[in-house]
Amino acid sequence: MPNFRFDDAVPVLERTPATLRTLLKDLPDSWILATEGPNTWSPFDVVGHLIHADRADWMPRVEHLLTHGDAVPFPPFDREAMFTASQGRSLSELLDEFAQLRADSLQRLAALHLTPADLSRPGRHPKFGVVTLGQLLSTWVAHDLGHLTQISRVMAKQYTDAVGPWREFLSVLK
Amino acid sequence: MPNFRFDDAVPVLERTPATLRTLLKDLPDSWILATEGPNTWSPFDVVGHLIHADRADWMPRVEHLLTHGDAVPFPPFDREAMFTASQGRSLSELLDEFAQLRADSLQRLAALHLTPADLSRPGRHPKFGVVTLGQLLSTWVAHDLGHLTQISRVMAKQYTDAVGPWREFLSVLK
């Protein structure tokens, strides 16, 4: 699948909030707050990060690119904003908020009536310069899937010692 | 979470079939049949593997251990059985079968009324010798989460080229 296609990508973006809800809702805090060690993120942290990314990154950058092309760089994105934004909130609240934000994001995307020809339209990333709309949208999808990978890996690693000699056979623990 | 606890583990095992259904059901084949290259598994292959593991590995080994202790090794498990067993079947069928099998597995587990004291009961693995019931049950959980990690990683990697310069910032693509 070398090229971005809306018919591939949108179904994945649509499913992420429900997938995370199904995996995480009402699990004990021993899973939700688990990390891979100091300065790594828990499932709770990741959900907060995804919320902030939908709010401040994905559709805002799509709209910025369509307005400014590559003349004005995207505003920078704070990938750790959730450490303050999620404070005092429950995972259930965060999952609800993410579902609502993602539905809104995909409505805004659909309303743009973008075509395959639009995917080559240029924008400017503050760090690495000219990018295309297709690259931005592909990154949205890979970012969702990367963080689902992270959450399930963080959870698996909680049993690194508990599995005993099976550790050698479970590549996720390495 | 250094030690296995039923109250942590069972909720994860319960959620796996629905998580996979939410993530995968009705996605285009471009995702379902995607791999990481020759001799690697697609999401479709992984679901078939999880089915065979519930059918032939997890509860059968628990019951074997409770019957034989460490006197008789577990029968070997064919981790590639799905390459024949899944042939000609749809993902939707496999997801339904996995949900049914997992529900049965967890009913059988609950019916054993195991206690924390049982977790140290010994069994014998055909390759690495004496293991405990707690290690076997922990491996069941980590195996589920490892394969969820694999599925989301395989999917993310389909956009390795499509994301352009963002590739450097997406650790799942490395």
Short mmCIF file of C-alpha atoms in Angstrom, two decimals:
data_model
loop_
_atom_site.label_atom_id
_atom_site.label_comp_id
_atom_site.label_asym_id
_atom_site.label_seq_id
_atom_site.Cartn_x
_atom_site.Cartn_y
_atom_site.Cartn_z
CA MET A 1 0.00 0.00 0.00
CA PRO A 2 2.55 2.59 -1.08
CA ASN A 3 0.10 5.45 -1.62
CA PHE A 4 -2.40 7.20 0.60
CA ARG A 5 -6.04 6.64 -0.35
CA PHE A 6 -8.99 8.19 1.50
CA ASP A 7 -10.89 4.87 1.27
CA ASP A 8 -8.12 3.10 3.19
CA ALA A 9 -7.31 5.81 5.69
CA VAL A 10 -10.65 7.15 6.90
CA PRO A 11 -11.92 3.75 8.16
CA VAL A 12 -8.82 3.44 10.36
CA LEU A 13 -9.15 6.97 11.71
CA GLU A 14 -12.83 6.32 12.45
CA ARG A 15 -12.09 3.18 14.49
CA THR A 16 -9.35 4.44 16.81
CA PRO A 17 -11.54 5.91 19.59
CA ALA A 18 -13.75 2.80 19.81
CA THR A 19 -10.73 0.49 19.70
CA LEU A 20 -9.13 2.32 22.63
CA ARG A 21 -12.40 2.33 24.54
CA THR A 22 -12.85 -1.42 24.01
CA LEU A 23 -9.29 -2.15 25.08
CA LEU A 24 -9.03 0.19 28.07
CA LYS A 25 -12.39 1.16 29.57
CA ASP A 26 -12.80 0.02 33.19
CA LEU A 27 -9.46 -1.78 33.30
CA PRO A 28 -7.68 -1.62 36.68
CA ASP A 29 -5.31 1.32 37.17
CA SER A 30 -2.46 -1.21 37.25
CA TRP A 31 -2.81 -1.27 33.44
CA ILE A 32 -4.04 2.27 32.76
CA LEU A 33 -1.25 4.00 34.67
CA ALA A 34 1.50 1.51 33.77
CA THR A 35 4.60 2.76 31.94
CA GLU A 36 7.83 1.39 30.48
CA GLY A 37 9.86 3.23 33.12
CA PRO A 38 10.72 6.84 34.00
CA ASN A 39 9.84 9.42 31.33
CA THR A 40 7.69 6.99 29.33
CA TRP A 41 3.97 7.26 28.76
CA SER A 42 1.10 5.25 30.25
CA PRO A 43 -2.06 4.33 28.31
CA PHE A 44 -3.72 7.23 30.18
CA ASP A 45 -1.01 9.61 28.94
CA VAL A 46 -1.32 8.36 25.36
CA VAL A 47 -5.09 8.94 25.23
CA GLY A 48 -4.50 12.51 26.43
CA HIS A 49 -1.84 12.98 23.74
CA LEU A 50 -4.23 11.75 21.04
CA ILE A 51 -6.85 14.23 22.25
CA HIS A 52 -4.39 17.10 22.03
CA ALA A 53 -3.25 15.95 18.58
CA ASP A 54 -6.81 15.99 17.24
CA ARG A 55 -7.44 19.36 18.85
CA ALA A 56 -4.23 21.13 17.86
CA ASP A 57 -2.47 19.17 15.14
CA TRP A 58 -4.29 17.15 12.48
CA MET A 59 -7.23 19.09 11.07
CA PRO A 60 -5.74 22.46 12.12
CA ARG A 61 -2.66 21.59 10.02
CA VAL A 62 -4.79 20.37 7.10
CA GLU A 63 -6.68 23.66 7.15
CA HIS A 64 -3.46 25.64 7.57
CA LEU A 65 -1.93 23.89 4.53
CA LEU A 66 -5.00 24.53 2.39
CA THR A 67 -4.97 28.21 3.38
CA HIS A 68 -1.26 29.01 3.28
CA GLY A 69 0.35 26.33 1.09
CA ASP A 70 4.06 26.22 1.86
CA ALA A 71 4.28 29.97 2.51
CA VAL A 72 3.70 29.78 6.30
CA PRO A 73 5.01 26.91 8.50
CA PHE A 74 2.57 24.98 10.66
CA PRO A 75 2.44 26.27 14.25
CA PRO A 76 4.53 23.97 16.48
CA PHE A 77 2.78 21.14 18.33
CA ASP A 78 3.37 20.37 22.02
CA ARG A 79 3.51 16.57 22.22
CA GLU A 80 3.52 16.65 26.02
CA ALA A 81 0.59 19.02 26.54
CA MET A 82 -1.45 16.19 28.09
CA PHE A 83 0.68 16.12 31.23
CA THR A 84 -1.14 19.26 32.35
CA ALA A 85 -4.37 18.93 30.32
CA SER A 86 -5.22 15.44 31.62
CA GLN A 87 -4.62 16.23 35.30
CA GLY A 88 -7.52 15.29 37.57
CA ARG A 89 -9.53 13.73 34.76
CA SER A 90 -10.71 10.12 34.47
CA LEU A 91 -9.82 7.83 31.61
CA SER A 92 -13.51 7.45 30.84
CA GLU A 93 -13.84 11.23 30.36
CA LEU A 94 -10.77 11.27 28.11
CA LEU A 95 -12.10 8.40 25.98
CA ASP A 96 -15.41 10.23 25.54
CA GLU A 97 -13.66 13.46 24.63
CA PHE A 98 -11.43 11.73 22.11
CA ALA A 99 -14.41 10.05 20.43
CA GLN A 100 -16.20 13.40 20.11
CA LEU A 101 -13.13 15.23 18.82
CA ARG A 102 -12.32 12.53 16.28
CA ALA A 103 -15.89 12.53 14.97
CA ASP A 104 -15.66 16.30 14.58
CA SER A 105 -12.26 16.03 12.86
CA LEU A 106 -13.58 13.55 10.32
CA GLN A 107 -16.66 15.68 9.64
CA ARG A 108 -14.38 18.66 8.93
CA LEU A 109 -12.23 16.48 6.67
CA ALA A 110 -15.24 15.19 4.73
CA ALA A 111 -16.62 18.71 4.33
CA LEU A 112 -13.47 19.72 2.43
CA HIS A 113 -14.38 17.30 -0.41
CA LEU A 114 -10.71 16.64 -1.07
CA THR A 115 -9.73 14.58 -4.11
CA PRO A 116 -6.64 12.50 -4.87
CA ALA A 117 -5.27 15.48 -6.82
CA ASP A 118 -5.24 17.54 -3.60
CA LEU A 119 -2.84 15.08 -1.94
CA SER A 120 0.16 16.68 -3.64
CA ARG A 121 -0.66 20.18 -2.34
CA PRO A 122 2.31 21.50 -0.35
CA GLY A 123 2.63 22.75 3.19
CA ARG A 124 5.60 23.66 5.35
CA HIS A 125 6.62 21.82 8.50
CA PRO A 126 8.46 23.98 11.07
CA LYS A 127 11.33 21.44 11.29
CA PHE A 128 11.66 19.63 7.97
CA GLY A 129 10.29 22.03 5.39
CA VAL A 130 8.01 21.20 2.49
CA VAL A 131 5.57 18.33 2.99
CA THR A 132 2.42 17.33 1.13
CA LEU A 133 -1.17 17.01 2.25
CA GLY A 134 -0.96 13.27 1.49
CA GLN A 135 2.05 12.91 3.80
CA LEU A 136 0.24 14.81 6.57
CA LEU A 137 -2.86 12.62 6.29
CA SER A 138 -0.77 9.43 6.13
CA THR A 139 1.04 10.53 9.28
CA TRP A 140 -2.28 10.96 11.07
CA VAL A 141 -3.09 7.29 10.37
CA ALA A 142 0.38 5.97 11.24
CA HIS A 143 0.40 8.09 14.41
CA ASP A 144 -2.89 6.51 15.61
CA LEU A 145 -1.58 3.02 14.89
CA GLY A 146 1.80 3.78 16.44
CA HIS A 147 0.17 4.82 19.70
CA LEU A 148 -2.07 1.75 19.71
CA THR A 149 1.14 -0.26 19.30
CA GLN A 150 2.65 1.64 22.20
CA ILE A 151 -0.31 1.08 24.54
CA SER A 152 -0.45 -2.67 23.93
CA ARG A 153 3.35 -2.95 24.25
CA VAL A 154 3.39 -1.00 27.54
CA MET A 155 0.68 -3.30 28.87
CA ALA A 156 2.45 -6.48 27.73
CA LYS A 157 5.68 -5.39 29.39
CA GLN A 158 4.03 -5.33 32.81
CA TYR A 159 4.32 -9.13 32.71
CA THR A 160 7.97 -9.26 31.61
CA ASP A 161 8.95 -10.99 34.85
CA ALA A 162 5.67 -12.79 35.47
CA VAL A 163 5.95 -14.91 32.30
CA GLY A 164 9.17 -16.55 33.52
CA PRO A 165 10.97 -18.56 30.82
CA TRP A 166 8.37 -17.65 28.15
CA ARG A 167 10.05 -14.24 28.02
CA GLU A 168 12.43 -15.56 25.35
CA PHE A 169 9.50 -16.42 23.06
CA LEU A 170 7.59 -13.15 23.35
CA SER A 171 9.23 -10.62 21.06
CA VAL A 172 7.09 -7.78 22.45
CA LEU A 173 9.01 -8.06 25.73
CA LYS A 174 12.41 -7.42 24.14
CA MET B 1 2.85 -5.05 38.37
CA PRO B 2 5.42 -7.77 39.11
CA ASN B 3 2.95 -10.51 40.00
CA PHE B 4 0.08 -12.12 38.19
CA ARG B 5 -3.35 -11.42 39.68
CA PHE B 6 -6.61 -12.82 38.31
CA ASP B 7 -8.30 -9.45 38.83
CA ASP B 8 -5.78 -7.78 36.51
CA ALA B 9 -5.49 -10.52 33.91
CA VAL B 10 -9.03 -11.69 33.24
CA PRO B 11 -10.33 -8.24 32.17
CA VAL B 12 -7.59 -8.06 29.53
CA LEU B 13 -8.28 -11.57 28.25
CA GLU B 14 -12.00 -10.76 28.08
CA ARG B 15 -11.45 -7.65 25.95
CA THR B 16 -9.14 -9.02 23.24
CA PRO B 17 -11.80 -10.37 20.84
CA ALA B 18 -13.87 -7.18 20.93
CA THR B 19 -10.78 -5.01 20.59
CA LEU B 20 -9.73 -6.88 17.45
CA ARG B 21 -13.25 -6.74 16.06
CA THR B 22 -13.45 -2.99 16.64
CA LEU B 23 -10.07 -2.41 15.04
CA LEU B 24 -10.37 -4.75 12.06
CA LYS B 25 -13.95 -5.57 11.08
CA ASP B 26 -14.88 -4.39 7.58
CA LEU B 27 -11.52 -2.75 6.94
CA PRO B 28 -10.28 -2.97 3.34
CA ASP B 29 -8.13 -6.01 2.49
CA SER B 30 -5.22 -3.61 1.97
CA TRP B 31 -5.00 -3.55 5.79
CA ILE B 32 -6.25 -7.03 6.67
CA LEU B 33 -3.87 -8.88 4.35
CA ALA B 34 -0.90 -6.52 4.81
CA THR B 35 2.38 -7.91 6.15
CA GLU B 36 5.84 -6.69 7.08
CA GLY B 37 7.36 -8.61 4.16
CA PRO B 38 7.92 -12.26 3.18
CA ASN B 39 7.34 -14.80 5.96
CA THR B 40 5.64 -12.30 8.25
CA TRP B 41 2.04 -12.39 9.40
CA SER B 42 -0.93 -10.26 8.35
CA PRO B 43 -3.71 -9.19 10.75
CA PHE B 44 -5.76 -12.01 9.17
CA ASP B 45 -3.01 -14.52 10.00
CA VAL B 46 -2.72 -13.26 13.58
CA VAL B 47 -6.44 -13.68 14.28
CA GLY B 48 -6.19 -17.28 13.01
CA HIS B 49 -3.18 -17.86 15.27
CA LEU B 50 -5.07 -16.53 18.30
CA ILE B 51 -7.94 -18.90 17.51
CA HIS B 52 -5.62 -21.88 17.36
CA ALA B 53 -3.91 -20.79 20.59
CA ASP B 54 -7.21 -20.68 22.46
CA ARG B 55 -8.25 -24.00 20.98
CA ALA B 56 -5.00 -25.92 21.47
CA ASP B 57 -2.77 -24.04 23.88
CA TRP B 58 -4.05 -21.95 26.79
CA MET B 59 -6.83 -23.76 28.63
CA PRO B 60 -5.67 -27.18 27.40
CA ARG B 61 -2.28 -26.47 29.00
CA VAL B 62 -3.88 -25.16 32.19
CA GLU B 63 -5.90 -28.36 32.44
CA HIS B 64 -2.87 -30.48 31.55
CA LEU B 65 -0.83 -28.82 34.31
CA LEU B 66 -3.55 -29.31 36.90
CA THR B 67 -3.83 -32.99 35.94
CA HIS B 68 -0.19 -33.95 35.46
CA GLY B 69 1.83 -31.33 37.34
CA ASP B 70 5.39 -31.40 36.05
CA ALA B 71 5.35 -35.15 35.36
CA VAL B 72 4.21 -34.92 31.72
CA PRO B 73 5.29 -32.14 29.35
CA PHE B 74 2.62 -30.08 27.55
CA PRO B 75 1.90 -31.35 24.04
CA PRO B 76 3.73 -29.14 21.50
CA PHE B 77 1.84 -26.23 19.94
CA ASP B 78 1.89 -25.48 16.19
CA ARG B 79 2.17 -21.70 15.96
CA GLU B 80 1.60 -21.75 12.19
CA ALA B 81 -1.49 -23.99 12.14
CA MET B 82 -3.61 -21.06 10.92
CA PHE B 83 -1.97 -21.09 7.49
CA THR B 84 -4.10 -24.13 6.67
CA ALA B 85 -6.95 -23.67 9.17
CA SER B 86 -7.84 -20.14 8.01
CA GLN B 87 -7.83 -20.93 4.29
CA GLY B 88 -10.99 -19.87 2.49
CA ARG B 89 -12.48 -18.23 5.56
CA SER B 90 -13.45 -14.58 6.01
CA LEU B 91 -12.04 -12.33 8.72
CA SER B 92 -15.54 -11.81 10.02
CA GLU B 93 -15.96 -15.55 10.56
CA LEU B 94 -12.60 -15.74 12.32
CA LEU B 95 -13.45 -12.83 14.61
CA ASP B 96 -16.73 -14.50 15.56
CA GLU B 97 -15.01 -17.81 16.21
CA PHE B 98 -12.34 -16.19 18.34
CA ALA B 99 -14.95 -14.39 20.45
CA GLN B 100 -16.82 -17.64 21.06
CA LEU B 101 -13.66 -19.62 21.86
CA ARG B 102 -12.36 -16.97 24.25
CA ALA B 103 -15.68 -16.80 26.09
CA ASP B 104 -15.56 -20.59 26.45
CA SER B 105 -11.94 -20.47 27.63
CA LEU B 106 -12.74 -17.93 30.33
CA GLN B 107 -15.76 -19.94 31.49
CA ARG B 108 -13.54 -23.00 31.84
CA LEU B 109 -10.98 -20.94 33.74
CA ALA B 110 -13.59 -19.52 36.11
CA ALA B 111 -15.05 -22.98 36.72
CA LEU B 112 -11.70 -24.13 38.13
CA HIS B 113 -12.04 -21.68 41.06
CA LEU B 114 -8.30 -21.18 41.16
CA THR B 115 -6.79 -19.19 44.00
CA PRO B 116 -3.53 -17.24 44.29
CA ALA B 117 -2.00 -20.29 46.01
CA ASP B 118 -2.54 -22.34 42.82
CA LEU B 119 -0.32 -19.99 40.81
CA SER B 120 2.82 -21.72 42.03
CA ARG B 121 1.66 -25.17 40.89
CA PRO B 122 4.23 -26.63 38.48
CA GLY B 123 3.93 -27.86 34.92
CA ARG B 124 6.49 -28.92 32.37
CA HIS B 125 7.10 -27.13 29.09
CA PRO B 126 8.42 -29.36 26.27
CA LYS B 127 11.32 -26.95 25.59
CA PHE B 128 12.25 -25.18 28.80
CA GLY B 129 11.18 -27.49 31.58
CA VAL B 130 9.43 -26.58 34.79
CA VAL B 131 7.07 -23.60 34.66
CA THR B 132 4.29 -22.45 36.98
CA LEU B 133 0.59 -21.97 36.41
CA GLY B 134 1.09 -18.26 37.12
CA GLN B 135 3.72 -18.03 34.38
CA LEU B 136 1.43 -19.82 31.91
CA LEU B 137 -1.50 -17.50 32.66
CA SER B 138 0.74 -14.41 32.49
CA THR B 139 1.98 -15.58 29.10
CA TRP B 140 -1.59 -15.86 27.84
CA VAL B 141 -2.11 -12.16 28.65
CA ALA B 142 1.24 -11.00 27.25
CA HIS B 143 0.68 -13.10 24.11
CA ASP B 144 -2.67 -11.38 23.44
CA LEU B 145 -1.12 -7.95 23.93
CA GLY B 146 1.94 -8.85 21.89
CA HIS B 147 -0.21 -9.81 18.93
CA LEU B 148 -2.28 -6.63 19.24
CA THR B 149 1.03 -4.77 19.17
CA GLN B 150 1.99 -6.74 16.06
CA ILE B 151 -1.27 -6.04 14.21
CA SER B 152 -1.14 -2.29 14.82
CA ARG B 153 2.58 -2.18 13.92
CA VAL B 154 2.02 -4.12 10.67
CA MET B 155 -0.75 -1.69 9.75
CA ALA B 156 1.30 1.41 10.60
CA LYS B 157 4.19 0.17 8.47
CA GLN B 158 2.05 0.19 5.35
CA TYR B 159 2.50 3.98 5.38
CA THR B 160 6.28 3.96 5.90
CA ASP B 161 6.83 5.65 2.55
CA ALA B 162 3.57 7.59 2.44
CA VAL B 163 4.43 9.69 5.52
CA GLY B 164 7.49 11.20 3.81
CA PRO B 165 9.78 13.10 6.19
CA TRP B 166 7.58 12.32 9.21
CA ARG B 167 9.10 8.82 9.12
CA GLU B 168 11.93 10.02 11.40
CA PHE B 169 9.43 11.01 14.10
CA LEU B 170 7.35 7.82 14.11
CA SER B 171 9.21 5.23 16.13
CA VAL B 172 6.74 2.49 15.10
CA LEU B 173 8.14 2.69 11.56
CA LYS B 174 11.70 1.88 12.61
#
